[in-house]
mmCIF file of C-alpha atoms in Angstrom:
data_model
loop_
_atom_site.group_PDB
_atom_site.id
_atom_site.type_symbol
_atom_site.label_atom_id
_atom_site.label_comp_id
_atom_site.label_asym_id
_atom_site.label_seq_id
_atom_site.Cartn_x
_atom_site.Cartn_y
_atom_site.Cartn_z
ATOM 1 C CA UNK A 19 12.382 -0.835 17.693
ATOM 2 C CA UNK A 20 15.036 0.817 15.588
ATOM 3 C CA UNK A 21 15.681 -0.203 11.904
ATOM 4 C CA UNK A 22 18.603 0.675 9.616
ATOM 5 C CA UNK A 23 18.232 4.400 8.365
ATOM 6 C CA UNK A 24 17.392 3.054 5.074
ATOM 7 C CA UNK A 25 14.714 0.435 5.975
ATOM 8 C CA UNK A 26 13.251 3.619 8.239
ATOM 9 C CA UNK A 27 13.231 6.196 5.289
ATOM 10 C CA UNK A 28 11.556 3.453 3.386
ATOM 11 C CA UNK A 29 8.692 3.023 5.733
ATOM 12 C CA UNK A 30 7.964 6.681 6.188
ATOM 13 C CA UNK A 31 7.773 7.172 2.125
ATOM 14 C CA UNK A 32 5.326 3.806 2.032
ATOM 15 C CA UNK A 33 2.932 5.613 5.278
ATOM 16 C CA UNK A 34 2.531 8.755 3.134
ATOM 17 C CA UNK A 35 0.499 6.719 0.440
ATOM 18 C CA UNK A 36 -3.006 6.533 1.044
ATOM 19 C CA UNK A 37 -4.689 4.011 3.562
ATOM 20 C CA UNK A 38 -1.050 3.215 4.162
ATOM 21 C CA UNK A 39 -0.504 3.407 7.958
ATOM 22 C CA UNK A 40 2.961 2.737 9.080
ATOM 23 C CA UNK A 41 2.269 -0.810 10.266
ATOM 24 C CA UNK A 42 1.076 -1.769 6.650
ATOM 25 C CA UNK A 43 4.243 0.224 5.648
ATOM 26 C CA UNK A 44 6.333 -1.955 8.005
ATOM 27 C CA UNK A 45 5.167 -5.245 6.266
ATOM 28 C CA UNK A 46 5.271 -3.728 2.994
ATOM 29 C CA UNK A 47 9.047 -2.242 3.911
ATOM 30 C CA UNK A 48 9.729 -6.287 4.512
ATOM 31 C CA UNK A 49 8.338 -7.676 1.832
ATOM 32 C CA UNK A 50 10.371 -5.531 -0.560
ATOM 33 C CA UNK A 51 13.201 -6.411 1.758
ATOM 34 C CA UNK A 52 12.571 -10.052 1.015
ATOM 35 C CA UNK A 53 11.722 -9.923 -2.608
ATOM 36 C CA UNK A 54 14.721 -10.226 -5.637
ATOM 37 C CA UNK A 55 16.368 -7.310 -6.579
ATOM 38 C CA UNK A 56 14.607 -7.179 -9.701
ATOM 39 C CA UNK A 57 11.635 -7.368 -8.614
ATOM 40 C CA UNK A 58 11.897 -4.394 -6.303
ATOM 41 C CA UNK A 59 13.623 -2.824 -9.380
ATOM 42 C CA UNK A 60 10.475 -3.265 -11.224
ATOM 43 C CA UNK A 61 8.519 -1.224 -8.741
ATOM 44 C CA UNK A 62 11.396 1.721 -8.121
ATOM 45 C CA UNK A 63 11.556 2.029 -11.843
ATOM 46 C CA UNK A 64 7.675 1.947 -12.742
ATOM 47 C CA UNK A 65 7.493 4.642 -10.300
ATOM 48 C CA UNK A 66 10.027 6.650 -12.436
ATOM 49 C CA UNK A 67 8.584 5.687 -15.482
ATOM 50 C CA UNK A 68 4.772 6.778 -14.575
ATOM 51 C CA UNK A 69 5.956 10.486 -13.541
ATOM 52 C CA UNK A 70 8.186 10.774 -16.564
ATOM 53 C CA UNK A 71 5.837 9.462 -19.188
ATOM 54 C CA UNK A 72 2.406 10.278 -18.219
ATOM 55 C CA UNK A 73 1.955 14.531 -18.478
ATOM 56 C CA UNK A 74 -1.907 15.995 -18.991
ATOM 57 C CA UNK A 75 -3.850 15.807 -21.911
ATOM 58 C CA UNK A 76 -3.431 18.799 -24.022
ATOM 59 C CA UNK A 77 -7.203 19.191 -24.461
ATOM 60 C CA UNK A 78 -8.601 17.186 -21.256
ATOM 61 C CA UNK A 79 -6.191 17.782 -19.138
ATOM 62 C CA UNK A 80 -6.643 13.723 -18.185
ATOM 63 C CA UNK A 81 -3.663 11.807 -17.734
ATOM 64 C CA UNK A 82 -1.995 10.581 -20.771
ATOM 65 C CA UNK A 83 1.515 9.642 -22.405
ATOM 66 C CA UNK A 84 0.592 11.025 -25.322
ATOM 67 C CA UNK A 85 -0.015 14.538 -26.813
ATOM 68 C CA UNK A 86 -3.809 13.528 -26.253
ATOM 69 C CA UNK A 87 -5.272 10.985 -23.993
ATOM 70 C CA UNK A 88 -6.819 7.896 -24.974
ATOM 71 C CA UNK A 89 -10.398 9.508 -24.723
ATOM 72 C CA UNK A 90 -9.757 12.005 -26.909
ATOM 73 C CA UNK A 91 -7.628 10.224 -29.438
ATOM 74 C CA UNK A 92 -10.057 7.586 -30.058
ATOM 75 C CA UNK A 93 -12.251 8.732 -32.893
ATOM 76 C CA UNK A 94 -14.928 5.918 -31.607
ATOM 77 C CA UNK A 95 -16.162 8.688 -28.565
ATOM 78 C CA UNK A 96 -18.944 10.624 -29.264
ATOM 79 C CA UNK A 97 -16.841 14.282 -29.629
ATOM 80 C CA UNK A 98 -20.178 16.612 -28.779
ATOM 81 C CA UNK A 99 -20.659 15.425 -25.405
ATOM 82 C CA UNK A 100 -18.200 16.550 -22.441
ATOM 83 C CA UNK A 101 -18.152 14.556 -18.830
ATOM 84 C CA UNK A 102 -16.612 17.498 -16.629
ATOM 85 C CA UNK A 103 -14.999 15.667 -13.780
ATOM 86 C CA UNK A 104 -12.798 17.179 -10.605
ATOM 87 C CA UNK A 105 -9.667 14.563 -11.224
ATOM 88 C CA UNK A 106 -8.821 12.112 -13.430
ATOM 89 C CA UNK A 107 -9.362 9.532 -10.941
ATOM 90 C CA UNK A 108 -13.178 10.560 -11.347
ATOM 91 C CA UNK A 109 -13.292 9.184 -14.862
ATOM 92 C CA UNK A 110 -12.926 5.202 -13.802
ATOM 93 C CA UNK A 111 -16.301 5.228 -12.346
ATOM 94 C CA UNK A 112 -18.089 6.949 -15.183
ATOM 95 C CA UNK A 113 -15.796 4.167 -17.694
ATOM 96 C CA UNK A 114 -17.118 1.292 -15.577
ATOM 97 C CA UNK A 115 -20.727 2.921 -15.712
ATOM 98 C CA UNK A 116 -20.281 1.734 -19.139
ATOM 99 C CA UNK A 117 -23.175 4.135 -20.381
ATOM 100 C CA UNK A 118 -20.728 7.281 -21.434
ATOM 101 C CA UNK A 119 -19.319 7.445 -25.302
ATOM 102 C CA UNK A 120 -18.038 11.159 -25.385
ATOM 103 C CA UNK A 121 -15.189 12.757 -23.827
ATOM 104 C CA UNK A 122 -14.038 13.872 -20.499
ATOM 105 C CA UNK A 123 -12.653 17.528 -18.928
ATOM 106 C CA UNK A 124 -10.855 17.234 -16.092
ATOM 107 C CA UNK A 125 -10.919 20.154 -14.252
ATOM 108 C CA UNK A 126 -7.886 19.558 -11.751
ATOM 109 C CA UNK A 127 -9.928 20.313 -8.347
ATOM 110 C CA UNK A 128 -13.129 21.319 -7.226
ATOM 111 C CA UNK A 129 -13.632 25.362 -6.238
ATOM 112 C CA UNK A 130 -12.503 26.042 -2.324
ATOM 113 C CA UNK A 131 -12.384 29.522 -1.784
ATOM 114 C CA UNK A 132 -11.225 28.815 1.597
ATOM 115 C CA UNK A 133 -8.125 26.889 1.075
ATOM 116 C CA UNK A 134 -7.457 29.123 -1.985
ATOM 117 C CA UNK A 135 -8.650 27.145 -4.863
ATOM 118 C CA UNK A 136 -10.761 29.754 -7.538
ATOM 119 C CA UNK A 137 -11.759 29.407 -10.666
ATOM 120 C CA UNK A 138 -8.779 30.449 -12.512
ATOM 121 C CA UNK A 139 -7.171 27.267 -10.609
ATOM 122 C CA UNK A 140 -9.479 25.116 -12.233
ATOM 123 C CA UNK A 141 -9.323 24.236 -15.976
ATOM 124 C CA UNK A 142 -12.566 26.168 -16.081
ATOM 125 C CA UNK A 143 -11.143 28.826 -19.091
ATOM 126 C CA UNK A 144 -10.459 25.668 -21.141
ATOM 127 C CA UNK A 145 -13.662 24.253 -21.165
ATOM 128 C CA UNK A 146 -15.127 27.481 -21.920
ATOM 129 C CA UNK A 147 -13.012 27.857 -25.001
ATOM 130 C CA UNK A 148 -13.775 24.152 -26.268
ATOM 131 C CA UNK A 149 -17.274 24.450 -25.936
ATOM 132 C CA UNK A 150 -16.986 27.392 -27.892
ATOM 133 C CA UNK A 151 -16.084 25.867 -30.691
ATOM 134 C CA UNK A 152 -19.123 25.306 -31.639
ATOM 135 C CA UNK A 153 -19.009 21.129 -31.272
ATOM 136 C CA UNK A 154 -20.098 20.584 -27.995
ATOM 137 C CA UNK A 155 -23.810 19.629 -27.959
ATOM 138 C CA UNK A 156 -23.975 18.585 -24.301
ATOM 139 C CA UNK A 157 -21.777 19.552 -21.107
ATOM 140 C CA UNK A 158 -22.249 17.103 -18.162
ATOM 141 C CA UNK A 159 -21.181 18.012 -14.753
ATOM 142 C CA UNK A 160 -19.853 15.081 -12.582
ATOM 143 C CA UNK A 161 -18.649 16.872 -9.865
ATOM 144 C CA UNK A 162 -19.398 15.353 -7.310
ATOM 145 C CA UNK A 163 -22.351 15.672 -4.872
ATOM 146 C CA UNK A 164 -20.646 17.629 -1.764
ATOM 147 C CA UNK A 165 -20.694 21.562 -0.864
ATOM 148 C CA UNK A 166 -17.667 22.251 -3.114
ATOM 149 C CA UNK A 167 -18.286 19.829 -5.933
ATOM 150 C CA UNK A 168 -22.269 21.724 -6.424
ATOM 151 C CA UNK A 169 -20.681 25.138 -5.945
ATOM 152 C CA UNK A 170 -18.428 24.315 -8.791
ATOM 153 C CA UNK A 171 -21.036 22.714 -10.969
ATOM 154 C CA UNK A 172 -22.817 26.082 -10.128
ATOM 155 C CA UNK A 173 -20.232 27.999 -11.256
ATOM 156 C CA UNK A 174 -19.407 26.249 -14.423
ATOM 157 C CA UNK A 175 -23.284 26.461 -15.598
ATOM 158 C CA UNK A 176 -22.934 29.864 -14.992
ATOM 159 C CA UNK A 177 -20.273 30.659 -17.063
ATOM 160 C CA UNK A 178 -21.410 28.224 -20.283
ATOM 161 C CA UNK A 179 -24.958 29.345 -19.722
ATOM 162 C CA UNK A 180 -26.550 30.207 -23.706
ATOM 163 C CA UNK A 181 -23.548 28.782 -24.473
ATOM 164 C CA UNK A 182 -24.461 25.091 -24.827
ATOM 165 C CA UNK A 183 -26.833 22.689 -23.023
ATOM 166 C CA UNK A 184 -25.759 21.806 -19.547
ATOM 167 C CA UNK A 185 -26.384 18.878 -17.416
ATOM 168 C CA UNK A 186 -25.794 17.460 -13.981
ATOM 169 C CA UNK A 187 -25.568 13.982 -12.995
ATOM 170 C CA UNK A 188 -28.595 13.020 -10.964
ATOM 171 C CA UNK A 189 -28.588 12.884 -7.282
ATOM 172 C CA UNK A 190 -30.579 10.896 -5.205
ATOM 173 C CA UNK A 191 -30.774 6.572 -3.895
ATOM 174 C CA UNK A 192 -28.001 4.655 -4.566
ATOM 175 C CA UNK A 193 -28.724 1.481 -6.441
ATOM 176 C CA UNK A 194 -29.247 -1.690 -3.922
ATOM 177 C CA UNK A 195 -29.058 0.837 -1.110
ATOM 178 C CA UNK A 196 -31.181 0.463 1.840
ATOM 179 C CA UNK A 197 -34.173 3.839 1.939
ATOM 180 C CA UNK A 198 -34.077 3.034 6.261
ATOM 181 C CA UNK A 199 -30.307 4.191 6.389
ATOM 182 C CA UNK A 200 -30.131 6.689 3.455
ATOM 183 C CA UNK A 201 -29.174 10.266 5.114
ATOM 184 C CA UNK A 202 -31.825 12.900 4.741
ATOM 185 C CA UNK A 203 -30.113 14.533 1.924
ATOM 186 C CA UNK A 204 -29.867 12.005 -0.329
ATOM 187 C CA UNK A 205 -33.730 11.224 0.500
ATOM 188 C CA UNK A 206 -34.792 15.110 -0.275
ATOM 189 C CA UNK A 207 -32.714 15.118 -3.442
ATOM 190 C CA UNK A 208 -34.137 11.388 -3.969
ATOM 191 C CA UNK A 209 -37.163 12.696 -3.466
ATOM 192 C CA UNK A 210 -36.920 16.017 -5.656
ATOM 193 C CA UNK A 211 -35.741 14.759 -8.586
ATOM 194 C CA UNK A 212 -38.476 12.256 -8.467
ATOM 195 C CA UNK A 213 -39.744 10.930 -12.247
ATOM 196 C CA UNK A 214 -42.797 9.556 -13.285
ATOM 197 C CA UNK A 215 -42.646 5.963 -14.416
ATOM 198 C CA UNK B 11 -11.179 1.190 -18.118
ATOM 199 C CA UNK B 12 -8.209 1.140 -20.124
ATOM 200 C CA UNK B 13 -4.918 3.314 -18.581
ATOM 201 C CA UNK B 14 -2.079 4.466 -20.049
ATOM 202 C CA UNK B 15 0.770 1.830 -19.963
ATOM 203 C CA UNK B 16 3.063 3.214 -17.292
ATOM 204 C CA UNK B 17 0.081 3.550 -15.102
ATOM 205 C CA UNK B 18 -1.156 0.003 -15.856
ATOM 206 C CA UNK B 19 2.548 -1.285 -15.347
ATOM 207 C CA UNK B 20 2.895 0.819 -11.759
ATOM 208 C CA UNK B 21 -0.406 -0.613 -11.219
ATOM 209 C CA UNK B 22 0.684 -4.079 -11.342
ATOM 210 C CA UNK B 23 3.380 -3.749 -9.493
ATOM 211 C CA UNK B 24 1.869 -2.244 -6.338
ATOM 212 C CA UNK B 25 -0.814 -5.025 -6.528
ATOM 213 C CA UNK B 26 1.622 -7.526 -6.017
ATOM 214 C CA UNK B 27 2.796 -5.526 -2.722
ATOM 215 C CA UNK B 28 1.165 -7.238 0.307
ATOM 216 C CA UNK B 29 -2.240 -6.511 1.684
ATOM 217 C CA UNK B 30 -2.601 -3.829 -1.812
ATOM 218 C CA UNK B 31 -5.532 -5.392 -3.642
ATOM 219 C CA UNK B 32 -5.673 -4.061 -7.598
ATOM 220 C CA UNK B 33 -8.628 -0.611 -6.001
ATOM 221 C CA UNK B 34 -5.837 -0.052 -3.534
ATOM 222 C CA UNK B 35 -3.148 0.041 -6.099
ATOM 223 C CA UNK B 36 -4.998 2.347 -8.417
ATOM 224 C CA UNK B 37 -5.909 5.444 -5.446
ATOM 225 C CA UNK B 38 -2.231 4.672 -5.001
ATOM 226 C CA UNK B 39 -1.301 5.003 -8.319
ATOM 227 C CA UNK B 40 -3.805 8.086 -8.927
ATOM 228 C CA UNK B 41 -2.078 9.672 -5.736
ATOM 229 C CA UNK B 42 1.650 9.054 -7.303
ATOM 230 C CA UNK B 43 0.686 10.655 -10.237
ATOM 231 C CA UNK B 44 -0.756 13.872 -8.318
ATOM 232 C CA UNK B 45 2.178 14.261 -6.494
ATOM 233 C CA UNK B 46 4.489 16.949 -6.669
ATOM 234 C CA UNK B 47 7.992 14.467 -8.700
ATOM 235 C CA UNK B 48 10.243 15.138 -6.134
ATOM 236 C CA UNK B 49 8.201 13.257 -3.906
ATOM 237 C CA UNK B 50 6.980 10.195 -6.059
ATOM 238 C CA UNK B 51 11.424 10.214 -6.519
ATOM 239 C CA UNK B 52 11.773 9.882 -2.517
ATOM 240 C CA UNK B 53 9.647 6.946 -3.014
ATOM 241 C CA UNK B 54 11.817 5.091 -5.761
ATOM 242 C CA UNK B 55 15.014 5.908 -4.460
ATOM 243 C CA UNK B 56 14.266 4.674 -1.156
ATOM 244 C CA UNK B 57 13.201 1.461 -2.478
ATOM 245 C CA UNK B 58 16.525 1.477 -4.897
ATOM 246 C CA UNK B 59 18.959 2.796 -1.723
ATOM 247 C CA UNK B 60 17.033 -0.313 0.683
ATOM 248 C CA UNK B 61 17.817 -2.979 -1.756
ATOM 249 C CA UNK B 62 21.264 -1.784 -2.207
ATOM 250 C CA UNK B 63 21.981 -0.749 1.531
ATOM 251 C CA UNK B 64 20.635 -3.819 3.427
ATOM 252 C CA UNK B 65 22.353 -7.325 3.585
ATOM 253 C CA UNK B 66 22.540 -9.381 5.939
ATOM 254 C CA UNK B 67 24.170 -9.662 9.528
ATOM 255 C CA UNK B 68 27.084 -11.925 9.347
ATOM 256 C CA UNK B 69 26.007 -13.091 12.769
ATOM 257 C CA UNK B 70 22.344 -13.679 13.092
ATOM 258 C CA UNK B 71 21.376 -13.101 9.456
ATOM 259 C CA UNK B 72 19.096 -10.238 10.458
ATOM 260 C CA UNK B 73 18.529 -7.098 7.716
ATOM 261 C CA UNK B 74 21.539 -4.785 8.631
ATOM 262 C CA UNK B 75 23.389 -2.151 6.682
ATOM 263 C CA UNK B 76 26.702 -3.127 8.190
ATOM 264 C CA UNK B 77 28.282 -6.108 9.250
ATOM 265 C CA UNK B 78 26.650 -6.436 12.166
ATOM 266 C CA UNK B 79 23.262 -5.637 12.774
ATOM 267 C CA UNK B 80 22.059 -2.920 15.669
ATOM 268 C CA UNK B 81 21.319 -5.906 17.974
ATOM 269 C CA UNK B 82 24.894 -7.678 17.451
ATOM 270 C CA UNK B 83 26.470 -4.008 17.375
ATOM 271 C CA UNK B 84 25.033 -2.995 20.808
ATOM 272 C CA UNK B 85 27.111 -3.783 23.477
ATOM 273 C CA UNK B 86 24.427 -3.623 26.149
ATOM 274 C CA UNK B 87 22.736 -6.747 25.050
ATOM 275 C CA UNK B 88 23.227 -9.798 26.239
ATOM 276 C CA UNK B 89 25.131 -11.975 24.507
ATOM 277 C CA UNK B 90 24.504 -15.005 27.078
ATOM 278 C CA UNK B 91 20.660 -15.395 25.628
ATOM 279 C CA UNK B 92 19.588 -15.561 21.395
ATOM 280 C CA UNK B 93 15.938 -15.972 20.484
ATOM 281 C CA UNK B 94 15.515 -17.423 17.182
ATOM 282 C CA UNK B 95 13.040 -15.966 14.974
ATOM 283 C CA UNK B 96 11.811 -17.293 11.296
ATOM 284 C CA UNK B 97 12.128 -13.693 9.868
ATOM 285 C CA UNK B 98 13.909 -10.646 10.300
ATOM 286 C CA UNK B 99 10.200 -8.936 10.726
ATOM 287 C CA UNK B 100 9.378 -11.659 13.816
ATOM 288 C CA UNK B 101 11.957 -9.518 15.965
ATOM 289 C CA UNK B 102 9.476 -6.171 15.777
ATOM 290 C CA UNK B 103 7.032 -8.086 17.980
ATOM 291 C CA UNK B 104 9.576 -9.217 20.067
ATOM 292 C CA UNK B 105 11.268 -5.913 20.942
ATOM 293 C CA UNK B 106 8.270 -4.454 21.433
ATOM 294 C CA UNK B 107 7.011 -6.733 24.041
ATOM 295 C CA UNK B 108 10.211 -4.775 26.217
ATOM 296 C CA UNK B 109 11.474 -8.022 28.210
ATOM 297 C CA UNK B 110 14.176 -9.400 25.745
ATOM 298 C CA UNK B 111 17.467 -7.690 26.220
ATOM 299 C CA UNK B 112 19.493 -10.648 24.149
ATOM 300 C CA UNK B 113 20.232 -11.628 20.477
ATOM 301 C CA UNK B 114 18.541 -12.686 17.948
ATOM 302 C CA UNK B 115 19.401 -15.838 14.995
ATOM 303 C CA UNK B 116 17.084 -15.163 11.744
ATOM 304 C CA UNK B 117 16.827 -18.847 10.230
ATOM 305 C CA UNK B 118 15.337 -17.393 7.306
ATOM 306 C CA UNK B 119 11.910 -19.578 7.214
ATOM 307 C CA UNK B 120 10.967 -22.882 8.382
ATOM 308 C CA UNK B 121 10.999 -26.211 7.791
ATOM 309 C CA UNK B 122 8.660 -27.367 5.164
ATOM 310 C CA UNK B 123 9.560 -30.342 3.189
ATOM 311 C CA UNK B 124 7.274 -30.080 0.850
ATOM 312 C CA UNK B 125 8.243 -26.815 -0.573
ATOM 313 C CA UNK B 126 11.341 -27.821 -0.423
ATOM 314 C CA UNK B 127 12.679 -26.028 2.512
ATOM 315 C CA UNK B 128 14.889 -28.411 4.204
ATOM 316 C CA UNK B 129 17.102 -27.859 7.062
ATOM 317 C CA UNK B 130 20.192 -26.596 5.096
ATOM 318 C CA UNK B 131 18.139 -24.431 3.438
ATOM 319 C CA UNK B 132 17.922 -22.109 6.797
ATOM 320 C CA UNK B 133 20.763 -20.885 8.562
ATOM 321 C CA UNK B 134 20.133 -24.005 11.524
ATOM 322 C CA UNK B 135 24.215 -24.642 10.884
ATOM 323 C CA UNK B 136 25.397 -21.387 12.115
ATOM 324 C CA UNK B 137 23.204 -21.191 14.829
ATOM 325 C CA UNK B 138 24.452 -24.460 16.417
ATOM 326 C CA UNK B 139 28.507 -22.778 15.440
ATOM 327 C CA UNK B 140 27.466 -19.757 17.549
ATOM 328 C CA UNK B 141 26.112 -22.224 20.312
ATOM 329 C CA UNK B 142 29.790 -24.041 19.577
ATOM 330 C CA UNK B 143 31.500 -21.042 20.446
ATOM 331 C CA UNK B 144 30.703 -21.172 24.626
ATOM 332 C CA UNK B 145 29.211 -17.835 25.205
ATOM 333 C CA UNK B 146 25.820 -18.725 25.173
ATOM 334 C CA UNK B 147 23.600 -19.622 27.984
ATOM 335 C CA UNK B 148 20.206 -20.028 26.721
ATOM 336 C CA UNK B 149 18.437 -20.273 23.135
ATOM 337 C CA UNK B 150 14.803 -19.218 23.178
ATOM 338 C CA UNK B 151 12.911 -20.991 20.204
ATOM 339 C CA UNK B 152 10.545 -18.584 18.823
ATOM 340 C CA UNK B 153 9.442 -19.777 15.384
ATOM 341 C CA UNK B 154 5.621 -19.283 14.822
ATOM 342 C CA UNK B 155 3.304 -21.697 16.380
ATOM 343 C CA UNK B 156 2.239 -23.598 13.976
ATOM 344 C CA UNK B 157 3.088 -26.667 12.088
ATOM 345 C CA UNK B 158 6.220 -25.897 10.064
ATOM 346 C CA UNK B 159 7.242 -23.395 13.229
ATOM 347 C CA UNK B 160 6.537 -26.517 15.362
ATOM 348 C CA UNK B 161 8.748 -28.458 13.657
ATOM 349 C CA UNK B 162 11.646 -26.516 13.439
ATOM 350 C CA UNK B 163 11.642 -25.720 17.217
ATOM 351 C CA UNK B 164 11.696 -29.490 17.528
ATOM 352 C CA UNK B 165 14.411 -30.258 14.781
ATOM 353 C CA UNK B 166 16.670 -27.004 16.535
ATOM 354 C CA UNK B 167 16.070 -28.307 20.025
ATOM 355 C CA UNK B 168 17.272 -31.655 18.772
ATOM 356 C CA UNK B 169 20.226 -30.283 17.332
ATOM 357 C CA UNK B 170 21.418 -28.128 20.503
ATOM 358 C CA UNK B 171 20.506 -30.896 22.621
ATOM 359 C CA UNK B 172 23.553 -31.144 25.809
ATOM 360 C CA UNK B 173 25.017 -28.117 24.199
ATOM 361 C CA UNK B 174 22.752 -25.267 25.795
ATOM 362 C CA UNK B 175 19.370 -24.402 27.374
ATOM 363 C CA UNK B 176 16.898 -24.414 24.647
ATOM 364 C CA UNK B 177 13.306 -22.701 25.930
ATOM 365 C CA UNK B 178 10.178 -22.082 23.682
ATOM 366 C CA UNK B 179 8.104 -19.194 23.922
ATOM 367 C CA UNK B 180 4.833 -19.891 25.948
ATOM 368 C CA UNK B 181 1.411 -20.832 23.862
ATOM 369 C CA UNK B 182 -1.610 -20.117 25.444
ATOM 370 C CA UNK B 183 -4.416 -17.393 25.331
ATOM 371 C CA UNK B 184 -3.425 -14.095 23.794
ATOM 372 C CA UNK B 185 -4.136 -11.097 26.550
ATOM 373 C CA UNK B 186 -7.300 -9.946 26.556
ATOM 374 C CA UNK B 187 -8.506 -12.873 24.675
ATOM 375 C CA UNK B 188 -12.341 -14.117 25.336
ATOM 376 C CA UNK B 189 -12.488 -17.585 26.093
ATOM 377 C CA UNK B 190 -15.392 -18.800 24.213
ATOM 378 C CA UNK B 191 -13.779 -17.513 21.017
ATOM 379 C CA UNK B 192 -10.786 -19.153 21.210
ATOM 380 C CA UNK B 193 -9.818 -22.053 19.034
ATOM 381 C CA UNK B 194 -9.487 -25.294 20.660
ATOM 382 C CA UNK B 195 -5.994 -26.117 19.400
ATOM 383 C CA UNK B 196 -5.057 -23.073 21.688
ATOM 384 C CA UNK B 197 -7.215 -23.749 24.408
ATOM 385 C CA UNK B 198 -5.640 -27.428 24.690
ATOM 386 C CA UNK B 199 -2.495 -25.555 24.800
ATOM 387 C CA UNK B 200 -3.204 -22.982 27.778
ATOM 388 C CA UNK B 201 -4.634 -25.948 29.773
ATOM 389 C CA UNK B 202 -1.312 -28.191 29.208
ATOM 390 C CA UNK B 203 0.578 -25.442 29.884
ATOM 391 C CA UNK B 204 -1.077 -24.325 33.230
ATOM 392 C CA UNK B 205 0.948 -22.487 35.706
ATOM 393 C CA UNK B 206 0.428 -22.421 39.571
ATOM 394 C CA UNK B 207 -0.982 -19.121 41.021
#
């Protein structure tokens, strides 16, 4: 069916947003349609606001409104230990872990050779100049556990080796998972990084 | 995890967007914010331009960013037949099914006294001028079927009574529906409304 060019240039901006597919854009497209102007006003404009206001965290490079971001402003965080993470995204799960106190570096990607991404894409240089110095007691790599994410982790330990002690997050079992239909990766790394108890 | 205002407040506001639960709104959010602004600006403005483009058709009350809407504009409709729909988004369905080459009437709900949605609160009145004016041979009742879409057909078919054809679309087992799944309500309806073969 045909809608108005403006109800059709709606949908196709909501279907590029992810796990949007054009049906959910279609109801979404409606709802708006239906709702007060203000309240579609309120969305418009909080889009607007969120890419004028929010830039990346001078030291972090997380998102933030401010100069610094809320990790690294608050003087509560434990400033020798550094959570490297691939996005900012990255850093809700590691918040809602609940066990981290220090500070974050986002490094804007994970390495790709292959679709172009190197190191000097990565906020790799900056890291590297913060933990040197001379504050940084511990650097934790949280990238995650895929070909790229390791490769990057690699890299990164490479370059802050001597430097400062360096740490990965542990692979291995999910908590509550099931060992019958855990993939034989997980089990191997499960099974390597095995501890006494 | 505590975010930085904007993204909190752009957070909110795609939550209240239907089917986005508060995860779906932050990836959302998160992807927004990654974007290059140009795009994230498509995105408000087409919300801004829909709410200021679209009113309604004078006619049938469905979304339109002229007078008339594309179905009243066409002249290769038929003008004899109007299915009446609660929403402007229950004529997608309708056109897609491919049969209907009429007109449509958007009431603009349905009846439901106790929210306060009475008959003058949908556009019942017009519907029965358009009937008024002679041109029309048939109105096909297709509110939802279910109590409040019940009722309406029942109040509208009331109203037109002697004036014009009034039809309802059929109830019955969807296609490709498995019998022992189906509810009984629409069971009892497929077996009252049983059809020679």
């Amino acid at each position: 069916m045909a809608f108005p060019d403006s109800v059709e240039q709606l949908i196709t901006e909501l279907a590029k947003l992810p796990g949007i597919g054009r049906r959910s854009a279609q109801r979404i497209a409606f709802f708006i349609l239906g709702q007060p102007p203000e309240e579609a006003g309120f969305l418009s404009q909080a889009i607007v606001d969120v890419k004028e206001k929010i830039h990346f965290c001078r030291r972090c490079f997380n998102f933030s409104e401010d100069d610094l971001c809320i990790y690294c402003r608050d003087p509560r965080r434990d400033a020798s230990l550094i959570c490297v993470v691939e996005e900012p995204s990255d850093i809700i799960p590691i918040e809602k872990g609940g066990d981290y106190r220090g500070l974050y570096h986002v490094l804007g990607g994970a390495l790709s050779p292959l679709d172009g991404v190197d190191p000097e894409h990565l906020h790799i240089r900056e890291l590297v100049d913060r933990v040197g110095k001379g504050e940084v007691a511990e650097v934790i790599l949280a990238t995650n556990p895929n070909t790229s994410g390791e490769s990057t982790a690699m890299f990164i330990a490479e370059e802050l080796r001597g430097k400062v002690r360096v740490t990965r997050l542990a692979s291995g079992l999910p908590v509550g998972a099931d060992l019958e239909y855990a993939d034989e990766a997980t089990v191997s790394r499960a099974m390597l990084g095995r501890r006494e108890i």
